[in-house]
């Protein structure tokens, strides 16, 4: 609990969530630009972006980032 | 844009699949993040009885490295997944985007292509069957990490060749228009 509430750790967690949000936002902007471009229009069937794997990896990214917020204090509490 | 592309009769011919090797840096960063975190955690617990502050500092540093490499890995993945190449019956379109940093889209008309080289260098590229396509000896954008580059080369060449009659007709028309003018302006004398 002490570790979880330490300013270093809470600061890192908030920063991490912010970075995740920025990366996902940037990626969604890239996807929109790609879809509006001639390449996105012509290759709508062959090479859509985002594709299923991009969605799956984005979901994994969100889950892992949230896990990394809670995992270190849990590991710390478990081992100490 | 959509109706414009459709009205012009442009069709996609080949979507060049890039090899999964392009995701290797992302996988490497992710693995490194876990390894570093595990190392820092072990050191932190080893120092627990010696120095409590030092132990906490190392645990926080481990967490920092974990997060930096974790975000770096996924950023690298999203950048790599946005690198795409589509060949149509008129041009080669490539997209390479890095969220918030760069947004490159290249449009190369097929008539500009004079030569295509297939480059496969090293043991890894030969074993895994990927390589690069270099256009006009590097003058135009190179397509990297392309899966089965010889097949892609064949398909692109067939598209370029199918454009040849139209280009030749266009060239003949241009010659007819310019020919007499050139002869008048620069008469060739044979000694």
CSV table of N, CA, C and O in Angstrom, one decimal, chain B residues 23-148:
chain,number,residue,atom,x,y,z
B,23,UNK,N,8.1,-6.6,-37.3
B,23,UNK,CA,7.6,-6.5,-35.9
B,23,UNK,C,8.7,-7.0,-34.9
B,23,UNK,O,8.4,-7.0,-33.7
B,24,UNK,N,9.8,-7.4,-35.3
B,24,UNK,CA,10.8,-7.9,-34.4
B,24,UNK,C,11.3,-6.8,-33.4
B,24,UNK,O,11.5,-7.2,-32.2
B,25,UNK,N,11.6,-5.6,-33.8
B,25,UNK,CA,12.0,-4.6,-32.8
B,25,UNK,C,10.9,-4.4,-31.7
B,25,UNK,O,11.3,-4.3,-30.5
B,26,UNK,N,9.6,-4.5,-32.0
B,26,UNK,CA,8.6,-4.4,-31.0
B,26,UNK,C,8.7,-5.6,-30.1
B,26,UNK,O,8.6,-5.4,-28.8
B,27,UNK,N,8.8,-6.8,-30.6
B,27,UNK,CA,8.9,-8.0,-29.7
B,27,UNK,C,10.1,-7.9,-28.9
B,27,UNK,O,10.1,-8.3,-27.7
B,28,UNK,N,11.2,-7.4,-29.5
B,28,UNK,CA,12.5,-7.3,-28.7
B,28,UNK,C,12.3,-6.4,-27.5
B,28,UNK,O,12.7,-6.7,-26.4
B,29,UNK,N,11.7,-5.2,-27.8
B,29,UNK,CA,11.5,-4.2,-26.7
B,29,UNK,C,10.6,-4.8,-25.6
B,29,UNK,O,10.9,-4.5,-24.4
B,30,UNK,N,9.6,-5.5,-26.0
B,30,UNK,CA,8.7,-6.1,-25.0
B,30,UNK,C,9.4,-7.1,-24.1
B,30,UNK,O,9.3,-7.1,-22.9
B,31,UNK,N,10.2,-7.9,-24.8
B,31,UNK,CA,11.0,-8.9,-24.0
B,31,UNK,C,12.0,-8.3,-23.1
B,31,UNK,O,12.1,-8.6,-21.9
B,32,UNK,N,12.6,-7.2,-23.6
B,32,UNK,CA,13.6,-6.5,-22.8
B,32,UNK,C,13.0,-5.9,-21.6
B,32,UNK,O,13.5,-5.9,-20.5
B,33,UNK,N,11.7,-5.3,-21.8
B,33,UNK,CA,11.0,-4.7,-20.7
B,33,UNK,C,10.8,-5.7,-19.5
B,33,UNK,O,11.0,-5.4,-18.4
B,34,UNK,N,10.4,-6.9,-19.9
B,34,UNK,CA,10.1,-7.9,-18.9
B,34,UNK,C,11.4,-8.3,-18.2
B,34,UNK,O,11.5,-8.5,-17.0
B,35,UNK,N,12.5,-8.6,-19.0
B,35,UNK,CA,13.7,-9.0,-18.4
B,35,UNK,C,14.3,-8.0,-17.5
B,35,UNK,O,14.8,-8.3,-16.4
B,36,UNK,N,14.3,-6.7,-17.9
B,36,UNK,CA,14.8,-5.6,-17.1
B,36,UNK,C,14.0,-5.5,-15.8
B,36,UNK,O,14.6,-5.4,-14.7
B,37,UNK,N,12.7,-5.6,-15.9
B,37,UNK,CA,11.9,-5.5,-14.7
B,37,UNK,C,12.2,-6.6,-13.7
B,37,UNK,O,12.3,-6.4,-12.5
B,38,UNK,N,12.3,-7.8,-14.3
B,38,UNK,CA,12.6,-9.0,-13.4
B,38,UNK,C,14.0,-8.8,-12.7
B,38,UNK,O,14.1,-9.0,-11.5
B,39,UNK,N,14.9,-8.3,-13.5
B,39,UNK,CA,16.3,-8.1,-12.9
B,39,UNK,C,16.2,-7.0,-11.8
B,39,UNK,O,16.8,-7.2,-10.7
B,40,UNK,N,15.5,-5.9,-12.1
B,40,UNK,CA,15.4,-4.8,-11.1
B,40,UNK,C,14.7,-5.3,-9.8
B,40,UNK,O,15.1,-5.0,-8.7
B,41,UNK,N,13.7,-6.2,-10.0
B,41,UNK,CA,12.9,-6.7,-8.9
B,41,UNK,C,13.8,-7.6,-8.0
B,41,UNK,O,13.7,-7.5,-6.8
B,42,UNK,N,14.6,-8.4,-8.7
B,42,UNK,CA,15.5,-9.3,-7.9
B,42,UNK,C,16.5,-8.5,-7.1
B,42,UNK,O,16.7,-8.8,-5.9
B,43,UNK,N,17.1,-7.5,-7.8
B,43,UNK,CA,18.1,-6.7,-7.1
B,43,UNK,C,17.4,-5.9,-5.9
B,43,UNK,O,17.9,-5.8,-4.8
B,44,UNK,N,16.2,-5.4,-6.2
B,44,UNK,CA,15.4,-4.7,-5.2
B,44,UNK,C,15.2,-5.6,-3.9
B,44,UNK,O,15.4,-5.1,-2.8
B,45,UNK,N,14.8,-6.8,-4.1
B,45,UNK,CA,14.5,-7.7,-3.0
B,45,UNK,C,15.8,-8.2,-2.3
B,45,UNK,O,15.8,-8.4,-1.1
B,46,UNK,N,16.9,-8.2,-3.1
B,46,UNK,CA,18.2,-8.6,-2.5
B,46,UNK,C,18.7,-7.5,-1.6
B,46,UNK,O,19.3,-7.7,-0.5
B,47,UNK,N,18.4,-6.2,-1.9
B,47,UNK,CA,18.8,-5.1,-1.2
B,47,UNK,C,17.9,-4.7,0.0
B,47,UNK,O,18.1,-3.7,0.7
B,48,UNK,N,16.7,-5.4,0.1
B,48,UNK,CA,15.7,-5.0,1.0
B,48,UNK,C,16.2,-4.9,2.5
B,48,UNK,O,15.9,-4.0,3.2
B,49,UNK,N,17.0,-5.8,2.9
B,49,UNK,CA,17.5,-5.8,4.2
B,49,UNK,C,18.7,-4.9,4.4
B,49,UNK,O,18.9,-4.4,5.5
B,50,UNK,N,19.4,-4.5,3.4
B,50,UNK,CA,20.5,-3.6,3.4
B,50,UNK,C,20.1,-2.2,3.5
B,50,UNK,O,20.4,-1.4,4.4
B,51,UNK,N,19.3,-1.8,2.5
B,51,UNK,CA,18.8,-0.4,2.4
B,51,UNK,C,17.4,-0.4,1.9
B,51,UNK,O,17.1,-0.7,0.8
B,52,UNK,N,16.5,0.1,2.8
B,52,UNK,CA,15.0,0.1,2.3
B,52,UNK,C,14.8,1.1,1.2
B,52,UNK,O,14.1,0.9,0.3
B,53,UNK,N,15.5,2.3,1.4
B,53,UNK,CA,15.3,3.4,0.4
B,53,UNK,C,15.9,2.9,-0.9
B,53,UNK,O,15.2,3.2,-2.0
B,54,UNK,N,17.0,2.3,-0.9
B,54,UNK,CA,17.7,1.8,-2.1
B,54,UNK,C,16.8,0.8,-2.8
B,54,UNK,O,16.7,0.8,-4.0
B,55,UNK,N,16.2,-0.1,-2.0
B,55,UNK,CA,15.4,-1.1,-2.5
B,55,UNK,C,14.2,-0.5,-3.2
B,55,UNK,O,13.8,-0.9,-4.4
B,56,UNK,N,13.5,0.5,-2.6
B,56,UNK,CA,12.4,1.1,-3.2
B,56,UNK,C,12.8,1.9,-4.5
B,56,UNK,O,12.1,1.8,-5.5
B,57,UNK,N,13.9,2.6,-4.4
B,57,UNK,CA,14.4,3.3,-5.6
B,57,UNK,C,14.6,2.4,-6.8
B,57,UNK,O,14.3,2.7,-7.9
B,58,UNK,N,15.2,1.2,-6.5
B,58,UNK,CA,15.5,0.3,-7.6
B,58,UNK,C,14.1,-0.3,-8.2
B,58,UNK,O,14.0,-0.5,-9.4
B,59,UNK,N,13.2,-0.5,-7.2
B,59,UNK,CA,11.9,-1.0,-7.7
B,59,UNK,C,11.2,0.0,-8.6
B,59,UNK,O,10.6,-0.3,-9.6
B,60,UNK,N,11.3,1.3,-8.2
B,60,UNK,CA,10.7,2.3,-9.0
B,60,UNK,C,11.4,2.5,-10.3
B,60,UNK,O,10.8,2.6,-11.4
B,61,UNK,N,12.7,2.4,-10.3
B,61,UNK,CA,13.5,2.5,-11.5
B,61,UNK,C,13.1,1.3,-12.5
B,61,UNK,O,13.0,1.5,-13.7
B,62,UNK,N,13.0,0.1,-11.9
B,62,UNK,CA,12.6,-1.0,-12.7
B,62,UNK,C,11.2,-0.8,-13.3
B,62,UNK,O,11.0,-1.1,-14.5
B,63,UNK,N,10.3,-0.2,-12.5
B,63,UNK,CA,9.0,0.1,-13.1
B,63,UNK,C,9.0,1.1,-14.2
B,63,UNK,O,8.3,1.0,-15.2
B,64,UNK,N,9.9,2.1,-14.0
B,64,UNK,CA,10.1,3.1,-15.0
B,64,UNK,C,10.6,2.5,-16.4
B,64,UNK,O,10.0,2.8,-17.4
B,65,UNK,N,11.6,1.6,-16.2
B,65,UNK,CA,12.1,1.0,-17.5
B,65,UNK,C,11.1,0.1,-18.1
B,65,UNK,O,11.0,0.0,-19.3
B,66,UNK,N,10.3,-0.6,-17.3
B,66,UNK,CA,9.3,-1.5,-17.8
B,66,UNK,C,8.3,-0.7,-18.6
B,66,UNK,O,8.0,-1.1,-19.7
B,67,UNK,N,7.9,0.5,-18.1
B,67,UNK,CA,6.9,1.3,-18.8
B,67,UNK,C,7.5,1.9,-20.0
B,67,UNK,O,6.8,2.0,-21.1
B,68,UNK,N,8.7,2.4,-20.0
B,68,UNK,CA,9.3,3.0,-21.1
B,68,UNK,C,9.5,2.0,-22.3
B,68,UNK,O,9.1,2.3,-23.4
B,69,UNK,N,10.0,0.8,-22.0
B,69,UNK,CA,10.1,-0.2,-23.0
B,69,UNK,C,8.8,-0.7,-23.5
B,69,UNK,O,8.6,-1.0,-24.7
B,70,UNK,N,7.8,-0.8,-22.6
B,70,UNK,CA,6.5,-1.3,-23.0
B,70,UNK,C,5.8,-0.3,-24.0
B,70,UNK,O,5.4,-0.8,-25.0
B,71,UNK,N,5.9,1.0,-23.7
B,71,UNK,CA,5.3,1.9,-24.6
B,71,UNK,C,6.1,2.0,-25.9
B,71,UNK,O,5.5,2.1,-27.0
B,72,UNK,N,7.4,1.9,-25.8
B,72,UNK,CA,8.2,1.9,-27.0
B,72,UNK,C,7.9,0.7,-27.9
B,72,UNK,O,7.9,0.9,-29.1
B,73,UNK,N,7.7,-0.4,-27.3
B,73,UNK,CA,7.4,-1.6,-28.1
B,73,UNK,C,6.1,-1.4,-28.8
B,73,UNK,O,6.0,-1.7,-30.0
B,74,UNK,N,5.0,-0.9,-28.2
B,74,UNK,CA,3.7,-0.8,-28.8
B,74,UNK,C,3.8,0.3,-29.9
B,74,UNK,O,3.1,0.2,-30.9
B,75,UNK,N,4.5,1.4,-29.5
B,75,UNK,CA,4.7,2.5,-30.5
B,75,UNK,C,5.3,1.9,-31.8
B,75,UNK,O,4.9,2.2,-32.9
B,76,UNK,N,6.4,1.1,-31.6
B,76,UNK,CA,7.1,0.5,-32.7
B,76,UNK,C,6.2,-0.4,-33.5
B,76,UNK,O,6.2,-0.4,-34.7
B,77,UNK,N,5.3,-1.1,-32.8
B,77,UNK,CA,4.4,-2.0,-33.5
B,77,UNK,C,3.4,-1.2,-34.4
B,77,UNK,O,3.2,-1.5,-35.5
B,78,UNK,N,2.8,-0.1,-33.8
B,78,UNK,CA,1.8,0.7,-34.5
B,78,UNK,C,2.5,1.4,-35.8
B,78,UNK,O,1.9,1.5,-36.8
B,79,UNK,N,3.8,1.8,-35.6
B,79,UNK,CA,4.5,2.4,-36.7
B,79,UNK,C,4.7,1.4,-37.8
B,79,UNK,O,4.5,1.6,-39.0
B,80,UNK,N,5.1,0.2,-37.4
B,80,UNK,CA,5.4,-0.9,-38.4
B,80,UNK,C,4.1,-1.3,-39.1
B,80,UNK,O,4.1,-1.6,-40.3
B,81,UNK,N,3.0,-1.4,-38.4
B,81,UNK,CA,1.8,-1.8,-39.0
B,81,UNK,C,1.2,-0.8,-40.0
B,81,UNK,O,0.4,-1.2,-40.8
B,82,UNK,N,1.6,0.4,-39.8
B,82,UNK,CA,1.1,1.5,-40.7
B,82,UNK,C,1.9,1.5,-42.0
B,82,UNK,O,1.5,2.2,-43.0
B,83,UNK,N,3.0,0.8,-42.1
B,83,UNK,CA,3.8,0.8,-43.3
B,83,UNK,C,3.2,-0.2,-44.3
B,83,UNK,O,3.2,-1.4,-44.1
B,84,UNK,N,2.6,0.4,-45.4
B,84,UNK,CA,1.9,-0.5,-46.3
B,84,UNK,C,2.2,0.0,-47.7
B,84,UNK,O,2.5,1.1,-48.0
B,85,UNK,N,2.1,-1.0,-48.7
B,85,UNK,CA,2.3,-0.6,-50.1
B,85,UNK,C,1.2,-1.3,-50.9
B,85,UNK,O,0.9,-2.5,-50.7
B,86,UNK,N,0.6,-0.5,-51.8
B,86,UNK,CA,-0.4,-1.0,-52.6
B,86,UNK,C,-0.1,-0.7,-54.1
B,86,UNK,O,0.3,0.5,-54.4
B,87,UNK,N,-0.1,-1.7,-54.9
B,87,UNK,CA,0.2,-1.4,-56.4
B,87,UNK,C,-1.2,-1.4,-57.1
B,87,UNK,O,-2.0,-2.4,-57.0
B,88,UNK,N,-1.4,-0.4,-57.8
B,88,UNK,CA,-2.6,-0.3,-58.7
B,88,UNK,C,-2.2,-0.5,-60.1
B,88,UNK,O,-1.0,-0.6,-60.4
B,89,UNK,N,-3.2,-0.5,-61.0
B,89,UNK,CA,-2.8,-0.6,-62.4
B,89,UNK,C,-2.2,0.7,-63.0
B,89,UNK,O,-1.9,0.8,-64.2
B,90,UNK,N,-2.1,1.7,-62.1
B,90,UNK,CA,-1.4,3.0,-62.6
B,90,UNK,C,-0.3,3.5,-61.8
B,90,UNK,O,0.6,4.2,-62.2
B,91,UNK,N,-0.3,3.1,-60.5
B,91,UNK,CA,0.8,3.7,-59.6
B,91,UNK,C,1.1,2.8,-58.4
B,91,UNK,O,0.3,1.8,-58.2
B,92,UNK,N,2.1,3.1,-57.7
B,92,UNK,CA,2.5,2.4,-56.5
B,92,UNK,C,2.3,3.4,-55.3
B,92,UNK,O,2.8,4.5,-55.3
B,93,UNK,N,1.4,3.0,-54.4
B,93,UNK,CA,1.1,3.9,-53.2
B,93,UNK,C,1.8,3.3,-52.0
B,93,UNK,O,1.6,2.1,-51.7
B,94,UNK,N,2.5,4.1,-51.3
B,94,UNK,CA,3.0,3.6,-50.0
B,94,UNK,C,2.7,4.6,-48.9
B,94,UNK,O,2.5,5.8,-49.1
B,95,UNK,N,2.5,4.0,-47.7
B,95,UNK,CA,2.1,4.8,-46.5
B,95,UNK,C,3.0,4.4,-45.4
B,95,UNK,O,3.3,3.2,-45.2
B,96,UNK,N,3.6,5.4,-44.7
B,96,UNK,CA,4.5,5.1,-43.6
B,96,UNK,C,4.2,6.2,-42.6
B,96,UNK,O,4.5,7.4,-42.8
B,97,UNK,N,3.5,5.9,-41.5
B,97,UNK,CA,3.1,6.9,-40.5
B,97,UNK,C,3.7,6.5,-39.1
B,97,UNK,O,3.7,5.3,-38.7
B,98,UNK,N,4.1,7.5,-38.4
B,98,UNK,CA,4.5,7.4,-37.0
B,98,UNK,C,3.6,8.4,-36.2
B,98,UNK,O,3.7,9.6,-36.4
B,99,UNK,N,2.7,7.8,-35.4
B,99,UNK,CA,1.8,8.7,-34.7
B,99,UNK,C,2.5,9.9,-34.1
B,99,UNK,O,3.4,9.7,-33.3
B,100,UNK,N,2.0,11.1,-34.4
B,100,UNK,CA,2.5,12.4,-33.9
B,100,UNK,C,3.9,12.8,-34.4
B,100,UNK,O,4.3,13.9,-34.1
B,101,UNK,N,4.5,12.0,-35.1
B,101,UNK,CA,5.9,12.3,-35.6
B,101,UNK,C,6.0,12.5,-37.1
B,101,UNK,O,6.6,13.5,-37.5
B,102,UNK,N,5.5,11.6,-37.8
B,102,UNK,CA,5.6,11.7,-39.3
B,102,UNK,C,4.4,11.1,-40.0
B,102,UNK,O,3.8,10.2,-39.4
B,103,UNK,N,4.2,11.5,-41.2
B,103,UNK,CA,3.0,11.0,-41.9
B,103,UNK,C,3.4,11.1,-43.4
B,103,UNK,O,3.3,12.1,-44.1
B,104,UNK,N,4.0,10.0,-43.9
B,104,UNK,CA,4.5,10.0,-45.3
B,104,UNK,C,3.7,9.1,-46.2
B,104,UNK,O,3.4,7.9,-45.8
B,105,UNK,N,3.2,9.7,-47.2
B,105,UNK,CA,2.5,8.9,-48.2
B,105,UNK,C,3.1,9.2,-49.6
B,105,UNK,O,3.3,10.4,-50.0
B,106,UNK,N,3.5,8.2,-50.3
B,106,UNK,CA,4.2,8.3,-51.6
B,106,UNK,C,3.3,7.7,-52.7
B,106,UNK,O,2.7,6.7,-52.5
B,107,UNK,N,3.3,8.5,-53.8
B,107,UNK,CA,2.5,8.1,-54.9
B,107,UNK,C,3.5,8.0,-56.1
B,107,UNK,O,3.9,9.1,-56.6
B,108,UNK,N,3.8,6.9,-56.6
B,108,UNK,CA,4.7,6.7,-57.7
B,108,UNK,C,4.0,6.2,-59.0
B,108,UNK,O,3.5,5.1,-59.0
B,109,UNK,N,3.9,7.0,-60.0
B,109,UNK,CA,3.2,6.5,-61.2
B,109,UNK,C,4.1,5.4,-61.9
B,109,UNK,O,5.3,5.5,-61.8
B,110,UNK,N,3.4,4.4,-62.4
B,110,UNK,CA,4.1,3.3,-63.0
B,110,UNK,C,5.0,3.7,-64.2
B,110,UNK,O,6.0,3.1,-64.4
B,111,UNK,N,4.6,4.7,-64.9
B,111,UNK,CA,5.4,5.1,-66.1
B,111,UNK,C,6.7,5.7,-65.7
B,111,UNK,O,7.6,5.8,-66.5
B,112,UNK,N,6.9,6.0,-64.4
B,112,UNK,CA,8.2,6.6,-64.0
B,112,UNK,C,9.2,5.4,-63.8
B,112,UNK,O,10.4,5.7,-63.6
B,113,UNK,N,8.7,4.2,-63.7
B,113,UNK,CA,9.6,3.1,-63.4
B,113,UNK,C,10.4,2.7,-64.6
B,113,UNK,O,9.9,2.3,-65.6
B,114,UNK,N,11.7,2.7,-64.5
B,114,UNK,CA,12.6,2.3,-65.6
B,114,UNK,C,13.3,0.9,-65.2
B,114,UNK,O,13.6,0.2,-66.1
B,115,UNK,N,13.5,0.7,-63.9
B,115,UNK,CA,14.1,-0.5,-63.5
B,115,UNK,C,13.6,-0.9,-62.1
B,115,UNK,O,13.3,-0.1,-61.3
B,116,UNK,N,13.5,-2.3,-61.9
B,116,UNK,CA,13.2,-2.8,-60.6
B,116,UNK,C,14.2,-3.8,-60.2
B,116,UNK,O,14.5,-4.7,-61.0
B,117,UNK,N,14.8,-3.6,-59.1
B,117,UNK,CA,15.8,-4.6,-58.6
B,117,UNK,C,15.2,-5.4,-57.4
B,117,UNK,O,14.5,-4.7,-56.5
B,118,UNK,N,15.4,-6.6,-57.4
B,118,UNK,CA,15.0,-7.4,-56.2
B,118,UNK,C,16.3,-7.7,-55.4
B,118,UNK,O,17.3,-8.2,-55.9
B,119,UNK,N,16.2,-7.2,-54.1
B,119,UNK,CA,17.4,-7.4,-53.3
B,119,UNK,C,17.1,-8.3,-52.1
B,119,UNK,O,16.2,-8.0,-51.3
B,120,UNK,N,17.9,-9.3,-52.0
B,120,UNK,CA,17.8,-10.2,-50.9
B,120,UNK,C,19.2,-10.4,-50.3
B,120,UNK,O,20.1,-11.0,-51.0
B,121,UNK,N,19.4,-9.8,-49.2
B,121,UNK,CA,20.8,-9.8,-48.6
B,121,UNK,C,20.8,-10.6,-47.3
B,121,UNK,O,19.9,-10.4,-46.5
B,122,UNK,N,21.8,-11.4,-47.2
B,122,UNK,CA,22.0,-12.1,-45.9
B,122,UNK,C,21.3,-13.4,-45.8
B,122,UNK,O,20.3,-13.7,-46.5
B,123,UNK,N,21.7,-14.1,-44.8
B,123,UNK,CA,21.2,-15.5,-44.5
B,123,UNK,C,19.7,-15.4,-44.1
B,123,UNK,O,18.8,-16.2,-44.6
B,124,UNK,N,19.4,-14.4,-43.2
B,124,UNK,CA,18.0,-14.3,-42.7
B,124,UNK,C,17.0,-14.1,-43.8
B,124,UNK,O,15.9,-14.7,-43.8
B,125,UNK,N,17.3,-13.2,-44.7
B,125,UNK,CA,16.4,-12.8,-45.8
B,125,UNK,C,16.2,-14.0,-46.7
B,125,UNK,O,15.1,-14.2,-47.2
B,126,UNK,N,17.2,-14.8,-46.9
B,126,UNK,CA,17.1,-16.0,-47.8
B,126,UNK,C,16.3,-17.1,-47.1
B,126,UNK,O,15.5,-17.7,-47.7
B,127,UNK,N,16.5,-17.3,-45.8
B,127,UNK,CA,15.8,-18.3,-45.1
B,127,UNK,C,14.3,-18.0,-44.9
B,127,UNK,O,13.4,-18.8,-45.2
B,128,UNK,N,14.1,-16.7,-44.5
B,128,UNK,CA,12.7,-16.3,-44.3
B,128,UNK,C,12.0,-15.8,-45.5
B,128,UNK,O,10.8,-15.6,-45.5
B,129,UNK,N,12.7,-15.7,-46.6
B,129,UNK,CA,12.0,-15.3,-47.9
B,129,UNK,C,11.5,-13.9,-48.0
B,129,UNK,O,10.4,-13.7,-48.5
B,130,UNK,N,12.2,-13.0,-47.6
B,130,UNK,CA,11.8,-11.6,-47.8
B,130,UNK,C,13.0,-10.8,-48.3
B,130,UNK,O,14.1,-11.2,-48.3
B,131,UNK,N,12.7,-9.6,-48.8
B,131,UNK,CA,13.7,-8.7,-49.4
B,131,UNK,C,13.2,-7.4,-49.7
B,131,UNK,O,12.2,-6.9,-49.1
B,132,UNK,N,13.9,-6.7,-50.6
B,132,UNK,CA,13.5,-5.3,-50.9
B,132,UNK,C,13.3,-5.2,-52.4
B,132,UNK,O,13.9,-5.9,-53.2
B,133,UNK,N,12.5,-4.2,-52.8
B,133,UNK,CA,12.3,-3.9,-54.2
B,133,UNK,C,12.8,-2.5,-54.4
B,133,UNK,O,12.4,-1.5,-53.7
B,134,UNK,N,13.9,-2.3,-55.2
B,134,UNK,CA,14.5,-1.0,-55.4
B,134,UNK,C,14.1,-0.5,-56.8
B,134,UNK,O,14.3,-1.2,-57.8
B,135,UNK,N,13.5,0.7,-56.9
B,135,UNK,CA,13.1,1.2,-58.2
B,135,UNK,C,14.1,2.3,-58.7
B,135,UNK,O,14.5,3.1,-57.9
B,136,UNK,N,14.4,2.2,-59.9
B,136,UNK,CA,15.3,3.1,-60.6
B,136,UNK,C,16.6,3.3,-59.8
B,136,UNK,O,17.0,4.5,-59.6
B,137,UNK,N,17.1,2.2,-59.4
B,137,UNK,CA,18.4,2.2,-58.6
B,137,UNK,C,18.4,3.2,-57.4
B,137,UNK,O,19.3,3.9,-57.1
B,138,UNK,N,17.2,3.2,-56.8
B,138,UNK,CA,17.1,3.9,-55.5
B,138,UNK,C,16.6,5.3,-55.7
B,138,UNK,O,16.5,6.1,-54.7
B,139,UNK,N,16.3,5.7,-56.9
B,139,UNK,CA,15.8,7.1,-57.1
B,139,UNK,C,14.4,7.2,-56.5
B,139,UNK,O,14.0,8.3,-56.0
B,140,UNK,N,13.6,6.2,-56.6
B,140,UNK,CA,12.2,6.2,-56.1
B,140,UNK,C,12.2,5.4,-54.8
B,140,UNK,O,13.2,4.8,-54.4
B,141,UNK,N,11.1,5.5,-54.1
B,141,UNK,CA,10.9,4.9,-52.8
B,141,UNK,C,11.1,3.4,-52.8
B,141,UNK,O,10.5,2.7,-53.7
B,142,UNK,N,12.0,2.9,-52.0
B,142,UNK,CA,12.3,1.4,-51.9
B,142,UNK,C,11.2,0.7,-51.0
B,142,UNK,O,10.9,1.3,-50.0
B,143,UNK,N,10.8,-0.4,-51.5
B,143,UNK,CA,9.8,-1.2,-50.6
B,143,UNK,C,10.7,-2.2,-49.9
B,143,UNK,O,11.3,-3.1,-50.5
B,144,UNK,N,10.6,-2.1,-48.5
B,144,UNK,CA,11.5,-3.0,-47.7
B,144,UNK,C,10.6,-4.1,-47.1
B,144,UNK,O,9.4,-4.0,-47.0
B,145,UNK,N,11.3,-5.1,-46.6
B,145,UNK,CA,10.6,-6.3,-45.9
B,145,UNK,C,9.5,-6.9,-46.6
B,145,UNK,O,8.5,-7.2,-46.1
B,146,UNK,N,9.6,-6.9,-47.9
B,146,UNK,CA,8.5,-7.5,-48.7
B,146,UNK,C,8.6,-9.0,-48.8
B,146,UNK,O,9.7,-9.6,-49.0
B,147,UNK,N,7.5,-9.6,-48.6
B,147,UNK,CA,7.4,-11.1,-48.6
B,147,UNK,C,7.4,-11.6,-50.1
B,147,UNK,O,6.6,-11.1,-50.9
B,148,UNK,N,8.2,-12.6,-50.4
B,148,UNK,CA,8.3,-13.1,-51.7
B,148,UNK,C,8.6,-12.0,-52.8
B,148,UNK,O,7.7,-11.8,-53.6
